[in-house]
CSV table of N, CA and C in Angstrom, one decimal:
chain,number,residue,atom,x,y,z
E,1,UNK,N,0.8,-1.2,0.0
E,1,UNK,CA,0.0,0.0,0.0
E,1,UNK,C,0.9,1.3,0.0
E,2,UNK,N,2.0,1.1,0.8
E,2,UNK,CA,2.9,2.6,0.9
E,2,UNK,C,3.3,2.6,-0.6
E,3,UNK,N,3.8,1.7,-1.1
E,3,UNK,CA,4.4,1.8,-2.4
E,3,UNK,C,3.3,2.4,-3.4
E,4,UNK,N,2.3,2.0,-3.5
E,4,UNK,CA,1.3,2.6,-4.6
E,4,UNK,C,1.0,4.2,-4.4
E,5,UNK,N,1.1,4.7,-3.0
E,5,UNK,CA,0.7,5.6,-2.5
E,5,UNK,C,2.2,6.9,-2.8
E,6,UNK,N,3.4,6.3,-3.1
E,6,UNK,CA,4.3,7.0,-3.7
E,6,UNK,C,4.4,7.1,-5.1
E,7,UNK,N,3.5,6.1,-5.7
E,7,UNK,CA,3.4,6.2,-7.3
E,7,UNK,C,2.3,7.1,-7.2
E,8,UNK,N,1.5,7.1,-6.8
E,8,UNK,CA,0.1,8.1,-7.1
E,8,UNK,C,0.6,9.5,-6.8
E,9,UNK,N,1.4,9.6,-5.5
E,9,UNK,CA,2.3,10.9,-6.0
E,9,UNK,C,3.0,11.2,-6.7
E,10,UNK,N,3.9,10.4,-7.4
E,10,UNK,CA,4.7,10.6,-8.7
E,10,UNK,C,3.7,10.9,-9.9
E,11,UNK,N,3.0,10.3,-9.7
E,11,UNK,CA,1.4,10.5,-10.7
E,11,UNK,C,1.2,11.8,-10.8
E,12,UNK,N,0.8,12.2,-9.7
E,12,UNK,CA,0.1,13.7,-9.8
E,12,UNK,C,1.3,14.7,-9.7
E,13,UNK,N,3.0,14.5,-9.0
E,13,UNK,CA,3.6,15.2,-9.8
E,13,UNK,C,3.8,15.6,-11.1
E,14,UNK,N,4.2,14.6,-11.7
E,14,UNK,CA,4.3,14.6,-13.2
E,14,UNK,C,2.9,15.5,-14.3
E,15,UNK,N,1.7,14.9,-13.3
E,15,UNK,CA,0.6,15.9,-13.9
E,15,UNK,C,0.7,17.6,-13.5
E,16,UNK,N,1.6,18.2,-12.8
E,16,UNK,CA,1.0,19.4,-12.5
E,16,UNK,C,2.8,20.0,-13.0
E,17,UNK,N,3.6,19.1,-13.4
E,17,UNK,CA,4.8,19.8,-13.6
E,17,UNK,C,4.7,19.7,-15.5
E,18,UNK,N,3.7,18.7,-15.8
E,18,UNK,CA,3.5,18.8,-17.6
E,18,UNK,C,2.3,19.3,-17.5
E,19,UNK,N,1.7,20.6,-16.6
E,19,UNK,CA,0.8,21.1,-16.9
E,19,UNK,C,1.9,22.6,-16.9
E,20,UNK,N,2.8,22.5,-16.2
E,20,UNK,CA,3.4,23.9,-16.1
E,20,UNK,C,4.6,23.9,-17.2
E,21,UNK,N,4.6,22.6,-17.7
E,21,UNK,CA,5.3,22.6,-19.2
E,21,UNK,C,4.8,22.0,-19.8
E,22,UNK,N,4.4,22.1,-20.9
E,22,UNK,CA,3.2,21.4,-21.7
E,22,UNK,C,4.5,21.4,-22.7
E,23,UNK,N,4.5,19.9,-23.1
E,23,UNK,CA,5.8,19.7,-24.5
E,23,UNK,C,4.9,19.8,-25.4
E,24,UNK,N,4.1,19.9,-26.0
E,24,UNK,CA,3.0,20.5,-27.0
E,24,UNK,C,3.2,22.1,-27.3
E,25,UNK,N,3.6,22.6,-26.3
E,25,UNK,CA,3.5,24.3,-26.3
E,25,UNK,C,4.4,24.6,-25.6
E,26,UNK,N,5.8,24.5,-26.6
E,26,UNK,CA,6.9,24.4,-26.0
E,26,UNK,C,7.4,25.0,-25.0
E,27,UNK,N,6.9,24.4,-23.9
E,27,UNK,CA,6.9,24.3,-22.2
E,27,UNK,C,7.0,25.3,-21.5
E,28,UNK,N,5.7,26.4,-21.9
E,28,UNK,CA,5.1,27.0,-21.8
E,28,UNK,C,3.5,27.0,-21.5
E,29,UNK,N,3.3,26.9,-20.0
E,29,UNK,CA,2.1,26.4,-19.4
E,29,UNK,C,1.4,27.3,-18.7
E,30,UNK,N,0.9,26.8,-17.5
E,30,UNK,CA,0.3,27.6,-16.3
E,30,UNK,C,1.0,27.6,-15.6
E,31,UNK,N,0.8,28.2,-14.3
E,31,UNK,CA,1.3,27.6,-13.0
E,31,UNK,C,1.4,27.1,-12.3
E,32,UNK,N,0.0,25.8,-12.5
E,32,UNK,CA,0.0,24.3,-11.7
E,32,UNK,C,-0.8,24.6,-10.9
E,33,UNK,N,-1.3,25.7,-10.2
E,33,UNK,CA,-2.4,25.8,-8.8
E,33,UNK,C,-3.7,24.9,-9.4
E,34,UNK,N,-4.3,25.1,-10.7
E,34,UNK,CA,-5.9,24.6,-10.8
E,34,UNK,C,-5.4,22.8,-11.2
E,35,UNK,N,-4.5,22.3,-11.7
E,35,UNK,CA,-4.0,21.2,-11.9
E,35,UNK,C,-3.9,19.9,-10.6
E,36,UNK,N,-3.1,21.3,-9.4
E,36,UNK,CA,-2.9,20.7,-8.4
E,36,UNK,C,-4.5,20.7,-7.6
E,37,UNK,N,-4.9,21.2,-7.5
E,37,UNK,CA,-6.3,20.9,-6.8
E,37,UNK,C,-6.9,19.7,-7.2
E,38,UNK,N,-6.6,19.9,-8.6
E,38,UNK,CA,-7.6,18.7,-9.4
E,38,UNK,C,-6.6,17.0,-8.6
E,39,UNK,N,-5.5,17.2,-8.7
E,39,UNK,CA,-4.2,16.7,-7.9
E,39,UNK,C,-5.1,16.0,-6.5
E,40,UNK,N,-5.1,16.9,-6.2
E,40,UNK,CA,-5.2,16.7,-4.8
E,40,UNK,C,-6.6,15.9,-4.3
E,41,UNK,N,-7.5,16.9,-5.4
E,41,UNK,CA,-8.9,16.2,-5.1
E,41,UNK,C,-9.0,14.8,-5.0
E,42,UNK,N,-7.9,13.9,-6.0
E,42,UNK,CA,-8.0,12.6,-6.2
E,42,UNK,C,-7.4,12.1,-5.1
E,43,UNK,N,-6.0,12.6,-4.7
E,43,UNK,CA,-5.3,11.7,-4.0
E,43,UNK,C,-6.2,12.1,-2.2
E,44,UNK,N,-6.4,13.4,-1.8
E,44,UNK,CA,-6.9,13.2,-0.6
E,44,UNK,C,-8.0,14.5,-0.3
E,45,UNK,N,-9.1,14.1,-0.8
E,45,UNK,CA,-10.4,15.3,-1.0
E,45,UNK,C,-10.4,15.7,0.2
E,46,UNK,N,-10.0,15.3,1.6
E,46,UNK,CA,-10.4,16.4,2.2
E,46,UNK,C,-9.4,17.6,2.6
E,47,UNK,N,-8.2,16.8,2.1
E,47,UNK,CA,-7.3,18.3,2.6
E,47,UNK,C,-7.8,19.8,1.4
E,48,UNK,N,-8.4,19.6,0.9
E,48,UNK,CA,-9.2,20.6,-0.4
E,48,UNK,C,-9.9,21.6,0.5
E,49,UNK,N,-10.2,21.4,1.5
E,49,UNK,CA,-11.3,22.5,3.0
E,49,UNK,C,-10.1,23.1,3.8
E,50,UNK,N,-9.1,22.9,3.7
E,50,UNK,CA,-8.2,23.7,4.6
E,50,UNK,C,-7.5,24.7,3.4
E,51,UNK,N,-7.3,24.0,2.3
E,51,UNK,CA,-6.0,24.5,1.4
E,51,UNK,C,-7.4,25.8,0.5
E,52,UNK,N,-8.4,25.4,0.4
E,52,UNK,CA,-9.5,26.3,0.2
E,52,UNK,C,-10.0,28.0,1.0
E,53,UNK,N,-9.9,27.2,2.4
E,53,UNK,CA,-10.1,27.9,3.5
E,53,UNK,C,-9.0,29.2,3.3
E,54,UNK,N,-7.5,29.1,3.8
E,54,UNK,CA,-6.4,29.5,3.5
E,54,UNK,C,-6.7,30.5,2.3
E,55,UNK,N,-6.7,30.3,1.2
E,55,UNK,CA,-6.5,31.0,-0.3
E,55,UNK,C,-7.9,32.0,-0.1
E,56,UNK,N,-9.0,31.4,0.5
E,56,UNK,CA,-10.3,32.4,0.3
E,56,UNK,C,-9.2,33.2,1.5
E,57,UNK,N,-9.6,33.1,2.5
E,57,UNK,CA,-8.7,34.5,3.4
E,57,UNK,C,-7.7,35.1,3.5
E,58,UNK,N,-6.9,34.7,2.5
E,58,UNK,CA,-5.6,35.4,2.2
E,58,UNK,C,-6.0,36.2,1.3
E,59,UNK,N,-6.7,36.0,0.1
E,59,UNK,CA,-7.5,36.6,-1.1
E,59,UNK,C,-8.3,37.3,-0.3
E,60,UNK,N,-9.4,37.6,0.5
E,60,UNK,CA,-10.1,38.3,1.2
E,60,UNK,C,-9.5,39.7,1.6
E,61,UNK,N,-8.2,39.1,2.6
E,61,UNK,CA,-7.5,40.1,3.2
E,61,UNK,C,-6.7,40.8,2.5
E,62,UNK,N,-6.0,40.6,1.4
E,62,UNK,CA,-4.7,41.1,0.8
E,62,UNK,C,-5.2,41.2,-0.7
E,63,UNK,N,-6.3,40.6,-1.0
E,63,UNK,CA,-6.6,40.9,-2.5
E,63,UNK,C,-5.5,40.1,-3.5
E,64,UNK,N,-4.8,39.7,-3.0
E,64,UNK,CA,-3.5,38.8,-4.0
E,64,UNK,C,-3.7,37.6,-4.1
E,65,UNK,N,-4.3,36.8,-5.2
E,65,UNK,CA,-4.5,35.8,-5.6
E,65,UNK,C,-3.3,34.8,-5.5
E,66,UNK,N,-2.4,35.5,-6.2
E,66,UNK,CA,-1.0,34.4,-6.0
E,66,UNK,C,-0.5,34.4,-4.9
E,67,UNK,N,-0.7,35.5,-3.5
E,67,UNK,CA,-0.2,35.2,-2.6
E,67,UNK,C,-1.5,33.7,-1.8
E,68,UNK,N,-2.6,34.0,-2.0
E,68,UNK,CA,-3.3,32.9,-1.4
E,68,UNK,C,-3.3,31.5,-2.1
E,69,UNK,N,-2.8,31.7,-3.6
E,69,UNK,CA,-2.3,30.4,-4.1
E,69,UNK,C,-1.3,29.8,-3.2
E,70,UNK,N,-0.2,30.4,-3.3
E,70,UNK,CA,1.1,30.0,-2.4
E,70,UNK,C,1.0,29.3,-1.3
E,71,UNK,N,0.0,30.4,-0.2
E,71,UNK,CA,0.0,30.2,1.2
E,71,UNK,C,-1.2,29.0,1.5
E,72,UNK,N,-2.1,29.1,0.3
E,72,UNK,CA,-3.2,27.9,0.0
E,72,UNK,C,-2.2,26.6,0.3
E,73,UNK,N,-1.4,26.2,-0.9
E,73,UNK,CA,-0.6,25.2,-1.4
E,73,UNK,C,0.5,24.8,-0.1
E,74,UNK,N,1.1,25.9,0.8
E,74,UNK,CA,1.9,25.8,2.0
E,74,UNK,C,1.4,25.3,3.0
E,75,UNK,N,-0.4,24.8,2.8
E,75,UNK,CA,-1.4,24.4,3.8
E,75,UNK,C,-0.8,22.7,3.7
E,76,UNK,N,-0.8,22.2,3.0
E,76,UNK,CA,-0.8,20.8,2.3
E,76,UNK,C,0.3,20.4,3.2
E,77,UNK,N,1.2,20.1,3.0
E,77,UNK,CA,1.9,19.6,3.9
E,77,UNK,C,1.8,19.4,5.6
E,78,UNK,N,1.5,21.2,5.8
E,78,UNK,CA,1.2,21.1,7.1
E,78,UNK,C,-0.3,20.1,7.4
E,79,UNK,N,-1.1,20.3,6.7
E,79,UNK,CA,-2.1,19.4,6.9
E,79,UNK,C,-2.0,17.7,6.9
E,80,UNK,N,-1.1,17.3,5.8
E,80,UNK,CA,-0.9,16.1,5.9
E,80,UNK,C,-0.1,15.6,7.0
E,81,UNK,N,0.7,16.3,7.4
E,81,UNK,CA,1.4,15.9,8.6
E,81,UNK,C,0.5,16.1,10.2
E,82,UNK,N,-0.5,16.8,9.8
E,82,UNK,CA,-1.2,16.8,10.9
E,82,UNK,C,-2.1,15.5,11.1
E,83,UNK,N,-2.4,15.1,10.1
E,83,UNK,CA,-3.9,14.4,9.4
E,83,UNK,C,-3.4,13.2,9.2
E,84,UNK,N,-2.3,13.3,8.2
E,84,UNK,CA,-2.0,11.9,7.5
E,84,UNK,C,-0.5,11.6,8.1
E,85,UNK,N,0.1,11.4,9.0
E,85,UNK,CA,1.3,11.8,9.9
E,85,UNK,C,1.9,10.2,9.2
E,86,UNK,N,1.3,8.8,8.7
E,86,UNK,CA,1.9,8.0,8.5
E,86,UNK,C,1.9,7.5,7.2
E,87,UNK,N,1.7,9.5,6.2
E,87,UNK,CA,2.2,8.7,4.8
E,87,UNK,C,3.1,9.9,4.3
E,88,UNK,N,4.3,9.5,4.6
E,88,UNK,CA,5.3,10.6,4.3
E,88,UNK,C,5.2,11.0,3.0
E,89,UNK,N,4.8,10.0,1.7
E,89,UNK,CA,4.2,10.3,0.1
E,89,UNK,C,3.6,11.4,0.0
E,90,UNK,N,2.0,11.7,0.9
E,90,UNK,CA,1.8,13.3,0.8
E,90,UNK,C,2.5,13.8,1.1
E,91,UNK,N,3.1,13.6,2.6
E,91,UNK,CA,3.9,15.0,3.3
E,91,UNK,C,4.8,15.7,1.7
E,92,UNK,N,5.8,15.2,1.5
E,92,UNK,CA,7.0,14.9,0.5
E,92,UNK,C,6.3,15.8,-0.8
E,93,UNK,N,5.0,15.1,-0.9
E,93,UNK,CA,4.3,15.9,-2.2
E,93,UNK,C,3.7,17.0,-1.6
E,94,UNK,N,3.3,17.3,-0.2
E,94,UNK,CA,3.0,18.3,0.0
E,94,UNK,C,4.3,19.7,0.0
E,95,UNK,N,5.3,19.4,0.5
E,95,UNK,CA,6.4,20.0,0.2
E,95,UNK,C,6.8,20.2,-0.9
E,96,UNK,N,7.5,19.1,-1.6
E,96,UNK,CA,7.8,19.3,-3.2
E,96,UNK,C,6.4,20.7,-4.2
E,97,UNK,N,5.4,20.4,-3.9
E,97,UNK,CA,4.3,21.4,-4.8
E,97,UNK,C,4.2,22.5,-4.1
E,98,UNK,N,4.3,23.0,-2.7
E,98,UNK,CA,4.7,24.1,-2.2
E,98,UNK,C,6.0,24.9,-2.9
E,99,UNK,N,6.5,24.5,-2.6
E,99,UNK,CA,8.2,25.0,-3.6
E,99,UNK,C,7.5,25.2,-4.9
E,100,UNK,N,7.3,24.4,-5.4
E,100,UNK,CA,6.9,24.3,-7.0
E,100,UNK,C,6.3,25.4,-7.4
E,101,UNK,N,5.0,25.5,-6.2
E,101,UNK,CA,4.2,26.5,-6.3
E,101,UNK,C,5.2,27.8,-6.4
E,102,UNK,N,5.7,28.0,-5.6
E,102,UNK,CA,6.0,29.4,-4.9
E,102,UNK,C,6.9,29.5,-5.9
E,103,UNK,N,7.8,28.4,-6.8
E,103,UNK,CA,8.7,29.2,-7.6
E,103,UNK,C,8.2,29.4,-8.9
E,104,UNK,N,6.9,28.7,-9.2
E,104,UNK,CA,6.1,29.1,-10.6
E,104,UNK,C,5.5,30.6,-10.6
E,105,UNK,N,4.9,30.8,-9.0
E,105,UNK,CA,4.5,32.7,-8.8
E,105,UNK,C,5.8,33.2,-8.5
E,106,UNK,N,7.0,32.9,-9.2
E,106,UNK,CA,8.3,34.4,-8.5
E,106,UNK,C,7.7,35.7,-9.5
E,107,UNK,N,7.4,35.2,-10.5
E,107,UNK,CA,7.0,36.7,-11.2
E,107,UNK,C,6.0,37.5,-10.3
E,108,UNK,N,5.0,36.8,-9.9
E,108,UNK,CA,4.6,37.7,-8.8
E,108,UNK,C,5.0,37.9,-7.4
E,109,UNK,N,5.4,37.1,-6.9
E,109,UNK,CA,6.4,38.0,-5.7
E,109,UNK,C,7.0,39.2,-6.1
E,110,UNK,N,7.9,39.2,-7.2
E,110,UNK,CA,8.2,40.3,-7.8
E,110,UNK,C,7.6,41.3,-7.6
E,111,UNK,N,6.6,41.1,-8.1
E,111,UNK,CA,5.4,42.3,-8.7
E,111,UNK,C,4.7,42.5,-7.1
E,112,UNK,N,4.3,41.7,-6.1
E,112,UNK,CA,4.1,41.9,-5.1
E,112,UNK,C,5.0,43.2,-4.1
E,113,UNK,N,6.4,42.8,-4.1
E,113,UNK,CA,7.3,43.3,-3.6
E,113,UNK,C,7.4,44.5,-3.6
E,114,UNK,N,7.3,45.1,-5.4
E,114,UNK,CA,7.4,46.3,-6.0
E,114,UNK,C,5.8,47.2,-5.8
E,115,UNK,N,5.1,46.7,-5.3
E,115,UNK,CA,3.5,46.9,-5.2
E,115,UNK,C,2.9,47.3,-6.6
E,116,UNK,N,3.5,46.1,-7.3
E,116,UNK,CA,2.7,46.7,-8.7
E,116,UNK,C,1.9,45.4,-9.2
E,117,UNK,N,1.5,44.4,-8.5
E,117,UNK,CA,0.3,42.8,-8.1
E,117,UNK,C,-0.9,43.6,-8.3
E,118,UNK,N,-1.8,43.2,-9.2
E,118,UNK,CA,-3.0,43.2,-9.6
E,118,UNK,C,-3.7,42.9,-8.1
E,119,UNK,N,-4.7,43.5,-8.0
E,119,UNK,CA,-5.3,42.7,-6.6
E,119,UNK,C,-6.5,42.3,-7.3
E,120,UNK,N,-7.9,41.5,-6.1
E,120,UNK,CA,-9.1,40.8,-6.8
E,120,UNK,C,-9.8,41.8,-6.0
E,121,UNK,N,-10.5,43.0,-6.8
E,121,UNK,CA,-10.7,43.8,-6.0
E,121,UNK,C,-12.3,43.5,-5.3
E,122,UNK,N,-13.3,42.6,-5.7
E,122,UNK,CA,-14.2,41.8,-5.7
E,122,UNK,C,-14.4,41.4,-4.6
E,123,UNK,N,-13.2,40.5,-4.3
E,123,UNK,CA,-13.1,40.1,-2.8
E,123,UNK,C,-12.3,40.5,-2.0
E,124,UNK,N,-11.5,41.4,-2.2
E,124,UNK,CA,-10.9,42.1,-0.8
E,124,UNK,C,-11.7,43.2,-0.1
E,125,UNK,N,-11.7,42.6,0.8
E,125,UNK,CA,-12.2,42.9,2.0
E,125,UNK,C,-11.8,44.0,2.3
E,126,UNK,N,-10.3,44.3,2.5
E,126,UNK,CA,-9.5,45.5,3.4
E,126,UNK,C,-9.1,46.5,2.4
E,127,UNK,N,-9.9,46.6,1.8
E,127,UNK,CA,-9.3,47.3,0.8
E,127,UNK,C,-9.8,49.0,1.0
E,128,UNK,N,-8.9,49.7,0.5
E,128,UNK,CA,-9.3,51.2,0.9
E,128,UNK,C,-10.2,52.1,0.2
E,129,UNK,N,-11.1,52.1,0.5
E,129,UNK,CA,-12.3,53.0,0.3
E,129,UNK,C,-11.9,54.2,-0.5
């Protein structure tokens, strides 16, 4: 069972790193956040209510989508180690796709940094009148 449970993460890495390079469109993709949900929904649907939870209130508060992607996706690990403490396969993939994540948004850290990040102005909450 552990061993299947490290191929199904190999599985779903492989699907969200040839969604962020698509050899069709020379590897030139997205950035794996809607890939990885879909990811995640398969391998463990309920950590999808925390890593959800996280991205709506970060996006609420700060209006920055890619920062609630990030901080969304930085949920996963911590969760699985909470939840799933005896399959180091998520933990490992929860780490590995955190990184992944955060290095596929550097252009927006960037742009974060410089305060020039689009915000969602929709749902920010704190936003100045």
């Amino acid at each position: 069972a552990v061993d299947r449970q490290w191929l199904a993460v190999a599985c779903a890495t492989a699907v969200v790193v040839g969604h962020v390079y698509p050899v069709w469109y020379e590897f030139r993709g997205g950035k794996g956040a809607a890939t990885l949900i879909g990811a995640v929904a398969v391998l463990a649907p309920a950590a999808l209510l925390p890593v959800i939870v996280v991205w709506l209130a970060c996006v609420m508060l700060t209006g920055y989508v890619g920062l609630g992607t990030m901080l969304g996706t930085a949920t996963l690990p911590v969760y699985f180690a909470l939840v799933q403490p005896s399959s180091p396969a998520l933990v490992a993939y929860g780490l590995v796709m955190a990184a992944f994540v955060a290095y596929t948004h550097r252009a927006n850290i960037q742009r974060m940094r410089a305060g020039n990040e689009n915000r969602a102005r929709r749902l920010w909450l704190l936003r100045p009148r």
